[in-house]
PDB file of C-alpha atoms in Angstrom:
ATOM      1  CA  UNK A   1     -14.805  -1.729  -1.888  1.00 59.00           C
ATOM      2  CA  UNK A   2     -13.618  -4.746   0.543  1.00 50.00           C
ATOM      3  CA  UNK A   3     -10.868  -5.917  -1.122  1.00 55.00           C
ATOM      4  CA  UNK A   4      -9.304  -2.317  -1.307  1.00 62.00           C
ATOM      5  CA  UNK A   5      -9.892  -2.277   2.718  1.00 58.00           C
ATOM      6  CA  UNK A   6      -6.924  -5.310   2.729  1.00 48.00           C
ATOM      7  CA  UNK A   7      -3.947  -4.190   4.377  1.00 42.00           C
ATOM      8  CA  UNK A   8      -2.017  -6.502   1.906  1.00 37.00           C
ATOM      9  CA  UNK A   9      -3.187  -4.793  -0.819  1.00 40.00           C
ATOM     10  CA  UNK A  10      -0.175  -2.165  -2.113  1.00 36.00           C
ATOM     11  CA  UNK A  11      -2.336  -1.363  -5.338  1.00 36.00           C
ATOM     12  CA  UNK A  12      -0.697   0.140  -8.378  1.00 34.00           C
ATOM     13  CA  UNK A  13      -2.117   1.323 -11.773  1.00 33.00           C
ATOM     14  CA  UNK A  14       1.610   1.933 -13.192  1.00 31.00           C
ATOM     15  CA  UNK A  15       4.584  -0.229 -11.946  1.00 34.00           C
ATOM     16  CA  UNK A  16       4.457  -3.697 -12.150  1.00 32.00           C
ATOM     17  CA  UNK A  17       6.579  -6.985 -10.264  1.00 34.00           C
ATOM     18  CA  UNK A  18       5.810  -9.366 -13.410  1.00 33.00           C
ATOM     19  CA  UNK A  19       9.461 -10.086 -13.296  1.00 36.00           C
ATOM     20  CA  UNK A  20       9.230 -11.400  -9.706  1.00 34.00           C
ATOM     21  CA  UNK A  21       6.413 -13.071 -10.818  1.00 35.00           C
ATOM     22  CA  UNK A  22       4.224 -11.759  -7.936  1.00 34.00           C
ATOM     23  CA  UNK A  23       2.057  -9.706 -10.577  1.00 35.00           C
ATOM     24  CA  UNK A  24      -1.567 -10.439 -11.760  1.00 33.00           C
ATOM     25  CA  UNK A  25      -2.965  -8.344 -14.687  1.00 32.00           C
ATOM     26  CA  UNK A  26      -6.736  -7.376 -14.714  1.00 29.00           C
ATOM     27  CA  UNK A  27      -7.012  -5.146 -17.521  1.00 32.00           C
ATOM     28  CA  UNK A  28      -4.722  -2.022 -17.220  1.00 33.00           C
ATOM     29  CA  UNK A  29      -4.532  -2.458 -13.100  1.00 36.00           C
ATOM     30  CA  UNK A  30      -1.896  -4.358 -11.396  1.00 34.00           C
ATOM     31  CA  UNK A  31      -2.205  -5.663  -8.005  1.00 37.00           C
ATOM     32  CA  UNK A  32      -0.117  -8.090  -5.411  1.00 37.00           C
ATOM     33  CA  UNK A  33      -1.068 -11.740  -5.787  1.00 36.00           C
ATOM     34  CA  UNK A  34       0.790 -13.805  -3.196  1.00 41.00           C
ATOM     35  CA  UNK A  35       1.326 -12.322  -0.257  1.00 45.00           C
ATOM     36  CA  UNK A  36       3.101 -15.241   1.252  1.00 44.00           C
ATOM     37  CA  UNK A  37       6.842 -14.472   0.986  1.00 47.00           C
ATOM     38  CA  UNK A  38       8.295 -17.206  -1.224  1.00 47.00           C
ATOM     39  CA  UNK A  39      10.416 -18.259   1.480  1.00 47.00           C
ATOM     40  CA  UNK A  40       7.807 -19.027   3.733  1.00 45.00           C
ATOM     41  CA  UNK A  41       5.577 -21.235   1.360  1.00 45.00           C
ATOM     42  CA  UNK A  42       9.083 -23.070   0.044  1.00 49.00           C
ATOM     43  CA  UNK A  43      10.225 -23.613   3.412  1.00 48.00           C
ATOM     44  CA  UNK A  44       7.303 -24.852   5.279  1.00 49.00           C
ATOM     45  CA  UNK A  45       6.433 -28.054   6.238  1.00 56.00           C
ATOM     46  CA  UNK A  46       4.030 -29.911   3.618  1.00 59.00           C
ATOM     47  CA  UNK A  47       0.801 -29.861   5.260  1.00 53.00           C
ATOM     48  CA  UNK A  48       0.884 -26.535   6.310  1.00 52.00           C
ATOM     49  CA  UNK A  49       2.377 -25.407   3.240  1.00 56.00           C
ATOM     50  CA  UNK A  50      -0.901 -26.869   1.352  1.00 66.00           C
ATOM     51  CA  UNK A  51      -2.836 -24.909   3.352  1.00 62.00           C
ATOM     52  CA  UNK A  52      -1.272 -21.658   2.872  1.00 59.00           C
ATOM     53  CA  UNK A  53      -1.280 -22.429  -0.756  1.00 63.00           C
ATOM     54  CA  UNK A  54      -5.039 -22.940  -0.649  1.00 68.00           C
ATOM     55  CA  UNK A  55      -5.687 -19.860   1.496  1.00 66.00           C
ATOM     56  CA  UNK A  56      -3.911 -17.848  -1.108  1.00 63.00           C
ATOM     57  CA  UNK A  57      -6.326 -19.478  -3.877  1.00 68.00           C
ATOM     58  CA  UNK A  58      -8.727 -18.069  -2.097  1.00 69.00           C
ATOM     59  CA  UNK A  59      -7.634 -14.967  -1.642  1.00 65.00           C
ATOM     60  CA  UNK A  60      -6.729 -14.621  -5.463  1.00 71.00           C
ATOM     61  CA  UNK A  61      -9.799 -15.609  -6.469  1.00 77.00           C
ATOM     62  CA  UNK A  62     -11.853 -13.752  -4.866  1.00 74.00           C
ATOM     63  CA  UNK A  63      -9.964 -10.329  -5.127  1.00 75.00           C
ATOM     64  CA  UNK A  64      -9.385 -11.341  -8.842  1.00 83.00           C
ATOM     65  CA  UNK A  65     -13.344 -11.023  -8.821  1.00 83.00           C
ATOM     66  CA  UNK A  66     -13.863  -8.222  -6.262  1.00 80.00           C
ATOM     67  CA  UNK A  67     -11.836  -6.034  -8.818  1.00 82.00           C
ATOM     68  CA  UNK A  68     -12.961  -7.353 -12.202  1.00 88.00           C
ATOM     69  CA  UNK A  69     -15.852  -5.905 -11.110  1.00 89.00           C
ATOM     70  CA  UNK A  70     -14.906  -2.834  -9.911  1.00 90.00           C
ATOM     71  CA  UNK A  71     -12.900  -2.057 -12.622  1.00 92.00           C
ATOM     72  CA  UNK A  72     -15.545  -2.522 -14.828  1.00 94.00           C
ATOM     73  CA  UNK A  73     -17.155   0.685 -13.227  1.00 94.00           C
ATOM     74  CA  UNK A  74     -14.326   2.700 -12.933  1.00 94.00           C
ATOM     75  CA  UNK A  75     -13.106   2.674 -16.610  1.00 95.00           C
ATOM     76  CA  UNK A  76     -17.113   3.773 -17.537  1.00 96.00           C
ATOM     77  CA  UNK A  77     -16.756   6.468 -14.700  1.00 96.00           C
ATOM     78  CA  UNK A  78     -13.554   7.456 -17.271  1.00 96.00           C
ATOM     79  CA  UNK A  79     -15.218   7.029 -20.172  1.00 96.00           C
ATOM     80  CA  UNK A  80     -18.053   8.756 -19.569  1.00 96.00           C
ATOM     81  CA  UNK A  81     -16.559  12.111 -18.550  1.00 96.00           C
ATOM     82  CA  UNK A  82     -17.461  11.596 -15.115  1.00 97.00           C
ATOM     83  CA  UNK A  83     -14.365  11.942 -13.977  1.00 97.00           C
ATOM     84  CA  UNK A  84     -11.804  13.987 -15.256  1.00 97.00           C
ATOM     85  CA  UNK A  85      -8.263  12.306 -15.286  1.00 98.00           C
ATOM     86  CA  UNK A  86      -4.913  14.089 -14.318  1.00 97.00           C
ATOM     87  CA  UNK A  87      -1.305  13.515 -14.356  1.00 97.00           C
ATOM     88  CA  UNK A  88       0.625  13.843 -10.829  1.00 97.00           C
ATOM     89  CA  UNK A  89       1.829  17.195 -12.642  1.00 97.00           C
ATOM     90  CA  UNK A  90      -1.206  18.620 -14.337  1.00 97.00           C
ATOM     91  CA  UNK A  91      -2.625  18.257 -10.890  1.00 97.00           C
ATOM     92  CA  UNK A  92       0.080  20.503  -9.794  1.00 96.00           C
ATOM     93  CA  UNK A  93      -0.433  22.169 -12.603  1.00 95.00           C
ATOM     94  CA  UNK A  94      -3.808  22.714 -11.410  1.00 96.00           C
ATOM     95  CA  UNK A  95      -3.155  23.798  -7.987  1.00 95.00           C
ATOM     96  CA  UNK A  96      -1.122  26.556  -8.367  1.00 92.00           C
ATOM     97  CA  UNK A  97      -3.598  28.002 -11.374  1.00 93.00           C
ATOM     98  CA  UNK A  98      -6.601  27.130 -11.235  1.00 90.00           C
ATOM     99  CA  UNK A  99      -7.181  27.084  -7.155  1.00 86.00           C
ATOM    100  CA  UNK A 100      -8.200  23.411  -7.229  1.00 93.00           C
ATOM    101  CA  UNK A 101      -9.016  21.347  -3.526  1.00 93.00           C
ATOM    102  CA  UNK A 102      -6.852  18.331  -3.475  1.00 97.00           C
ATOM    103  CA  UNK A 103      -8.295  15.648  -1.484  1.00 98.00           C
ATOM    104  CA  UNK A 104      -5.678  13.199  -0.097  1.00 98.00           C
ATOM    105  CA  UNK A 105      -8.259   9.908   0.915  1.00 97.00           C
ATOM    106  CA  UNK A 106      -4.727   7.974   2.152  1.00 96.00           C
ATOM    107  CA  UNK A 107      -4.418   5.994   5.463  1.00 94.00           C
ATOM    108  CA  UNK A 108      -2.607   8.151   8.042  1.00 93.00           C
ATOM    109  CA  UNK A 109       0.767   5.981   7.736  1.00 91.00           C
ATOM    110  CA  UNK A 110       1.261   7.102   4.610  1.00 94.00           C
ATOM    111  CA  UNK A 111      -0.289  10.803   4.968  1.00 96.00           C
ATOM    112  CA  UNK A 112       2.626  11.634   8.110  1.00 94.00           C
ATOM    113  CA  UNK A 113       5.122  10.714   5.355  1.00 94.00           C
ATOM    114  CA  UNK A 114       4.400  13.472   2.858  1.00 96.00           C
ATOM    115  CA  UNK A 115       2.082  15.322   1.978  1.00 97.00           C
ATOM    116  CA  UNK A 116       0.526  18.032  -0.699  1.00 97.00           C
ATOM    117  CA  UNK A 117       1.080  21.625   0.955  1.00 95.00           C
ATOM    118  CA  UNK A 118      -2.431  22.947   1.456  1.00 95.00           C
ATOM    119  CA  UNK A 119      -4.015  19.422   0.742  1.00 97.00           C
ATOM    120  CA  UNK A 120      -7.092  18.099   2.705  1.00 98.00           C
ATOM    121  CA  UNK A 121      -7.174  15.205   4.215  1.00 98.00           C
ATOM    122  CA  UNK A 122     -10.194  12.547   4.490  1.00 98.00           C
ATOM    123  CA  UNK A 123      -8.672   9.314   4.435  1.00 97.00           C
ATOM    124  CA  UNK A 124     -11.261   6.091   2.432  1.00 96.00           C
ATOM    125  CA  UNK A 125      -9.676   3.549   4.728  1.00 92.00           C
ATOM    126  CA  UNK A 126      -7.258   4.013   7.516  1.00 84.00           C
ATOM    127  CA  UNK A 127      -5.284   2.066  10.128  1.00 73.00           C
ATOM    128  CA  UNK A 128      -7.678  -0.249  12.122  1.00 64.00           C
ATOM    129  CA  UNK A 129      -7.516   0.507  16.016  1.00 63.00           C
ATOM    130  CA  UNK A 130     -10.489  -1.384  17.422  1.00 60.00           C
ATOM    131  CA  UNK A 131      -9.305  -3.931  19.596  1.00 60.00           C
ATOM    132  CA  UNK A 132     -12.135  -6.657  19.046  1.00 61.00           C
ATOM    133  CA  UNK A 133     -11.358  -9.909  18.863  1.00 59.00           C
ATOM    134  CA  UNK A 134     -11.976 -10.298  14.787  1.00 58.00           C
ATOM    135  CA  UNK A 135      -9.970  -7.749  14.620  1.00 55.00           C
ATOM    136  CA  UNK A 136      -7.347  -8.135  16.207  1.00 56.00           C
ATOM    137  CA  UNK A 137      -7.412 -12.079  14.227  1.00 58.00           C
ATOM    138  CA  UNK A 138      -7.062 -10.074  11.077  1.00 60.00           C
ATOM    139  CA  UNK A 139      -4.418  -7.424  11.945  1.00 54.00           C
ATOM    140  CA  UNK A 140      -2.314 -11.539  13.486  1.00 58.00           C
ATOM    141  CA  UNK A 141      -3.503 -12.578   9.700  1.00 60.00           C
ATOM    142  CA  UNK A 142      -2.392 -10.138   8.103  1.00 56.00           C
ATOM    143  CA  UNK A 143       1.243  -9.104   9.867  1.00 54.00           C
ATOM    144  CA  UNK A 144       1.773 -13.976   9.184  1.00 54.00           C
ATOM    145  CA  UNK A 145       0.923 -13.183   5.535  1.00 55.00           C
ATOM    146  CA  UNK A 146       3.250 -10.672   4.548  1.00 57.00           C
ATOM    147  CA  UNK A 147       2.706  -7.056   6.494  1.00 53.00           C
ATOM    148  CA  UNK A 148       5.978  -7.742   8.836  1.00 50.00           C
ATOM    149  CA  UNK A 149       7.225  -7.628   5.124  1.00 57.00           C
ATOM    150  CA  UNK A 150       5.343  -5.130   3.543  1.00 57.00           C
ATOM    151  CA  UNK A 151       4.897  -3.290   6.858  1.00 57.00           C
ATOM    152  CA  UNK A 152       1.529  -2.443   5.331  1.00 66.00           C
ATOM    153  CA  UNK A 153      -0.982  -2.418   8.543  1.00 64.00           C
ATOM    154  CA  UNK A 154      -4.409  -4.081   8.112  1.00 67.00           C
ATOM    155  CA  UNK A 155      -7.126  -1.677   7.483  1.00 79.00           C
ATOM    156  CA  UNK A 156     -10.628  -0.816   7.438  1.00 82.00           C
ATOM    157  CA  UNK A 157     -13.087   0.965   5.372  1.00 87.00           C
ATOM    158  CA  UNK A 158     -14.107   5.284   6.848  1.00 93.00           C
ATOM    159  CA  UNK A 159     -17.436   4.862   7.145  1.00 93.00           C
ATOM    160  CA  UNK A 160     -16.993   8.791   8.081  1.00 95.00           C
ATOM    161  CA  UNK A 161     -15.733   9.771   4.586  1.00 97.00           C
ATOM    162  CA  UNK A 162     -18.607  10.728   2.617  1.00 97.00           C
ATOM    163  CA  UNK A 163     -20.015  12.886   5.280  1.00 97.00           C
ATOM    164  CA  UNK A 164     -16.454  14.489   5.937  1.00 97.00           C
ATOM    165  CA  UNK A 165     -16.188  15.474   2.633  1.00 98.00           C
ATOM    166  CA  UNK A 166     -19.684  16.564   2.511  1.00 97.00           C
ATOM    167  CA  UNK A 167     -18.974  18.544   5.308  1.00 97.00           C
ATOM    168  CA  UNK A 168     -15.943  20.844   3.784  1.00 97.00           C
ATOM    169  CA  UNK A 169     -16.764  20.468  -0.168  1.00 97.00           C
ATOM    170  CA  UNK A 170     -20.024  21.811  -1.649  1.00 96.00           C
ATOM    171  CA  UNK A 171     -21.217  18.987  -4.320  1.00 96.00           C
ATOM    172  CA  UNK A 172     -19.597  21.718  -7.743  1.00 95.00           C
ATOM    173  CA  UNK A 173     -16.456  22.001  -5.960  1.00 96.00           C
ATOM    174  CA  UNK A 174     -13.374  21.137  -8.322  1.00 96.00           C
ATOM    175  CA  UNK A 175     -11.835  18.417  -6.358  1.00 97.00           C
ATOM    176  CA  UNK A 176      -8.596  16.912  -7.169  1.00 98.00           C
ATOM    177  CA  UNK A 177      -8.300  13.303  -5.613  1.00 98.00           C
ATOM    178  CA  UNK A 178      -5.610  11.182  -4.724  1.00 98.00           C
ATOM    179  CA  UNK A 179      -3.772   8.778  -2.819  1.00 97.00           C
ATOM    180  CA  UNK A 180      -0.557   6.768  -2.988  1.00 95.00           C
ATOM    181  CA  UNK A 181      -1.262   4.377  -6.015  1.00 94.00           C
ATOM    182  CA  UNK A 182      -4.085   5.800  -7.488  1.00 95.00           C
ATOM    183  CA  UNK A 183      -6.818   2.913  -6.622  1.00 93.00           C
ATOM    184  CA  UNK A 184      -8.288   3.752  -3.678  1.00 94.00           C
ATOM    185  CA  UNK A 185      -8.338   7.694  -4.463  1.00 97.00           C
ATOM    186  CA  UNK A 186     -10.496   5.996  -7.842  1.00 96.00           C
ATOM    187  CA  UNK A 187     -12.761   4.276  -5.522  1.00 96.00           C
ATOM    188  CA  UNK A 188     -13.138   7.451  -3.723  1.00 97.00           C
ATOM    189  CA  UNK A 189     -13.846   8.838  -6.928  1.00 98.00           C
ATOM    190  CA  UNK A 190     -16.863   6.625  -7.398  1.00 97.00           C
ATOM    191  CA  UNK A 191     -18.194   7.181  -4.057  1.00 97.00           C
ATOM    192  CA  UNK A 192     -18.100  10.611  -4.173  1.00 98.00           C
ATOM    193  CA  UNK A 193     -19.654  10.890  -7.889  1.00 97.00           C
ATOM    194  CA  UNK A 194     -22.313   8.714  -6.662  1.00 97.00           C
ATOM    195  CA  UNK A 195     -23.156  11.269  -3.841  1.00 97.00           C
ATOM    196  CA  UNK A 196     -23.857  14.303  -6.672  1.00 97.00           C
ATOM    197  CA  UNK A 197     -20.103  15.799  -6.845  1.00 97.00           C
ATOM    198  CA  UNK A 198     -20.053  16.512  -9.874  1.00 94.00           C
ATOM    199  CA  UNK A 199     -16.208  17.895 -10.953  1.00 96.00           C
ATOM    200  CA  UNK A 200     -13.984  15.353  -9.935  1.00 97.00           C
ATOM    201  CA  UNK A 201     -10.524  14.691 -11.452  1.00 98.00           C
ATOM    202  CA  UNK A 202      -8.539  11.736 -10.252  1.00 98.00           C
ATOM    203  CA  UNK A 203      -4.398  11.786 -10.172  1.00 98.00           C
ATOM    204  CA  UNK A 204      -3.390   8.909 -12.090  1.00 96.00           C
ATOM    205  CA  UNK A 205      -1.074   6.119 -10.728  1.00 96.00           C
ATOM    206  CA  UNK A 206      -1.239   8.333  -7.128  1.00 97.00           C
ATOM    207  CA  UNK A 207       1.443  10.563  -5.662  1.00 97.00           C
ATOM    208  CA  UNK A 208       3.995   8.035  -5.390  1.00 93.00           C
ATOM    209  CA  UNK A 209       3.847   7.938 -10.033  1.00 94.00           C
ATOM    210  CA  UNK A 210       5.110  12.012  -8.653  1.00 94.00           C
ATOM    211  CA  UNK A 211       9.108  13.558  -9.541  1.00 92.00           C
ATOM    212  CA  UNK A 212       8.990  16.001  -6.669  1.00 89.00           C
ATOM    213  CA  UNK A 213       9.318  18.822  -9.051  1.00 94.00           C
ATOM    214  CA  UNK A 214       5.455  18.517  -9.846  1.00 96.00           C
ATOM    215  CA  UNK A 215       3.608  19.168  -6.421  1.00 96.00           C
ATOM    216  CA  UNK A 216       4.539  21.454  -3.810  1.00 95.00           C
ATOM    217  CA  UNK A 217       5.986  18.529  -1.092  1.00 95.00           C
ATOM    218  CA  UNK A 218       5.536  18.511   2.807  1.00 96.00           C
ATOM    219  CA  UNK A 219       6.574  16.121   5.101  1.00 95.00           C
ATOM    220  CA  UNK A 220       9.670  14.169   5.731  1.00 93.00           C
ATOM    221  CA  UNK A 221      10.059  12.098   2.857  1.00 90.00           C
ATOM    222  CA  UNK A 222       9.306  11.728  -0.753  1.00 91.00           C
ATOM    223  CA  UNK A 223       6.486  10.959  -2.110  1.00 93.00           C
ATOM    224  CA  UNK A 224       7.657   8.086  -3.827  1.00 91.00           C
ATOM    225  CA  UNK A 225       9.249   6.270  -0.444  1.00 86.00           C
ATOM    226  CA  UNK A 226       5.476   7.221   1.208  1.00 87.00           C
ATOM    227  CA  UNK A 227       3.520   3.856   0.864  1.00 83.00           C
ATOM    228  CA  UNK A 228       6.802   1.592   2.049  1.00 81.00           C
ATOM    229  CA  UNK A 229       7.714   0.014   5.195  1.00 73.00           C
ATOM    230  CA  UNK A 230       8.558  -3.202   7.053  1.00 66.00           C
ATOM    231  CA  UNK A 231      11.477  -5.008   7.063  1.00 66.00           C
ATOM    232  CA  UNK A 232      11.966  -4.512   3.461  1.00 60.00           C
ATOM    233  CA  UNK A 233      12.122  -0.750   3.422  1.00 62.00           C
ATOM    234  CA  UNK A 234      14.614  -1.220   5.939  1.00 63.00           C
ATOM    235  CA  UNK A 235      16.713  -3.674   4.393  1.00 65.00           C
ATOM    236  CA  UNK A 236      16.254  -1.503   0.842  1.00 68.00           C
ATOM    237  CA  UNK A 237      14.104  -3.682  -1.031  1.00 60.00           C
ATOM    238  CA  UNK A 238      11.578  -1.919  -2.151  1.00 71.00           C
ATOM    239  CA  UNK A 239      10.966  -0.688  -6.781  1.00 72.00           C
ATOM    240  CA  UNK A 240      11.098   2.577  -4.982  1.00 73.00           C
ATOM    241  CA  UNK A 241      14.717   2.450  -3.184  1.00 70.00           C
ATOM    242  CA  UNK A 242      16.054   0.477  -5.863  1.00 74.00           C
ATOM    243  CA  UNK A 243      15.487   3.208  -8.230  1.00 74.00           C
ATOM    244  CA  UNK A 244      16.631   5.702  -5.230  1.00 70.00           C
ATOM    245  CA  UNK A 245      20.120   3.858  -5.313  1.00 70.00           C
ATOM    246  CA  UNK A 246      20.642   4.039  -9.243  1.00 70.00           C
ATOM    247  CA  UNK A 247      20.464   7.377  -9.020  1.00 70.00           C
ATOM    248  CA  UNK A 248      22.675   7.865  -5.859  1.00 66.00           C
ATOM    249  CA  UNK A 249      25.089   5.179  -6.309  1.00 61.00           C
ATOM    250  CA  UNK A 250      27.311   2.980  -4.116  1.00 56.00           C
ATOM    251  CA  UNK A 251      26.998   5.631  -0.773  1.00 60.00           C
ATOM    252  CA  UNK A 252      23.044   4.629  -0.760  1.00 55.00           C
ATOM    253  CA  UNK A 253      23.618   0.799  -1.389  1.00 55.00           C
ATOM    254  CA  UNK A 254      25.588   0.891   1.288  1.00 57.00           C
ATOM    255  CA  UNK A 255      23.210   1.989   4.197  1.00 56.00           C
ATOM    256  CA  UNK A 256      21.373  -0.583   3.348  1.00 53.00           C
ATOM    257  CA  UNK A 257      24.067  -3.211   2.905  1.00 54.00           C
ATOM    258  CA  UNK A 258      25.497  -2.571   6.192  1.00 58.00           C
ATOM    259  CA  UNK A 259      21.888  -2.800   7.831  1.00 52.00           C
ATOM    260  CA  UNK A 260      21.192  -6.398   5.983  1.00 54.00           C
ATOM    261  CA  UNK A 261      24.830  -7.725   7.587  1.00 56.00           C
ATOM    262  CA  UNK A 262      23.595  -6.342  11.338  1.00 53.00           C
ATOM    263  CA  UNK A 263      20.181  -8.134  11.044  1.00 50.00           C
ATOM    264  CA  UNK A 264      21.935 -11.929   9.311  1.00 55.00           C
ATOM    265  CA  UNK A 265      24.646 -11.188  12.475  1.00 57.00           C
ATOM    266  CA  UNK A 266      22.162 -10.291  14.857  1.00 59.00           C
ATOM    267  CA  UNK A 267      19.796 -13.837  13.823  1.00 56.00           C
ATOM    268  CA  UNK A 268      22.998 -15.188  14.212  1.00 56.00           C
ATOM    269  CA  UNK A 269      23.293 -14.578  17.990  1.00 64.00           C
ATOM    270  CA  UNK A 270      19.484 -15.591  18.767  1.00 68.00           C
ATOM    271  CA  UNK A 271      20.000 -18.567  17.238  1.00 69.00           C
ATOM    272  CA  UNK A 272      23.497 -19.113  19.076  1.00 69.00           C
ATOM    273  CA  UNK A 273      21.721 -18.275  22.131  1.00 63.00           C
ATOM    274  CA  UNK A 274      18.256 -20.015  21.669  1.00 66.00           C
ATOM    275  CA  UNK A 275      21.205 -23.553  21.095  1.00 68.00           C
ATOM    276  CA  UNK A 276      23.161 -22.342  24.786  1.00 63.00           C
ATOM    277  CA  UNK A 277      19.453 -22.179  26.332  1.00 64.00           C
ATOM    278  CA  UNK A 278      18.502 -25.353  24.888  1.00 67.00           C
ATOM    279  CA  UNK A 279      21.818 -27.201  26.062  1.00 70.00           C
ATOM    280  CA  UNK A 280      21.502 -26.095  29.370  1.00 61.00           C
ATOM    281  CA  UNK A 281      18.182 -27.096  29.691  1.00 67.00           C
ATOM    282  CA  UNK A 282      19.034 -30.356  28.568  1.00 70.00           C
ATOM    283  CA  UNK A 283      21.750 -30.578  31.012  1.00 66.00           C
ATOM    284  CA  UNK A 284      19.869 -29.811  34.153  1.00 67.00           C
ATOM    285  CA  UNK A 285      17.285 -32.988  32.401  1.00 69.00           C
ATOM    286  CA  UNK A 286      20.177 -34.777  32.667  1.00 70.00           C
ATOM    287  CA  UNK A 287      21.371 -34.378  35.661  1.00 62.00           C
TER     288      UNK A 287
END
């Protein structure tokens, strides 16, 4: 559970990034193994780079152990029929034809971009707003180790998740549980089953796997874009945006190309400005 709370864990059972050598594979679940941008690892000083690599290895080892243990439990829930599996399209049919309830367990930054009409939102993890020193340190680490690129903030487990669900739904309610990519929702299914809920349906692949016609959407963005953010989204360098560019053509691509040019020009301007300030200070010291 702790691994899922990490803000740098955009997990997906459907889409991999193995061709970019950024994914590890545990059974049928793929997860981001390196929150450290390759450019940071290659350009950092040797001593600092070795520290980054050591931290990365420790992070990956713990994550792999946690995920392997969790996967065994989740596979057993599905294999034994304790949690039923639905595709996003099947979930849409179930909501329309059988009046089943969708429980959206995504964090707030994903929910506000797109949600299924009529769904109930109770996050199992959400953005950590605490100002405690330890939390602030974790947020800073999260940002430095990739949050600036992915836009995924540090998350914390919602201790009121189960009690909030119990306030709204009886134990015999048919619940369709969904998140953005399908992993936090299966974790939520485990929590609900252990609490006595016996009619649980899991949306495999999450809302990111849904086509727009599968579910009735509300919100400003397509379901597939609800989980992206940061500089990668701004520059259009996410898998979701590349797929959209392939469908929509050059007009879509030019938008992000212009943004990239703007970022490069801004960086150049800052560098020139810093050099001029440095020269001015040097002249002051000389005189």
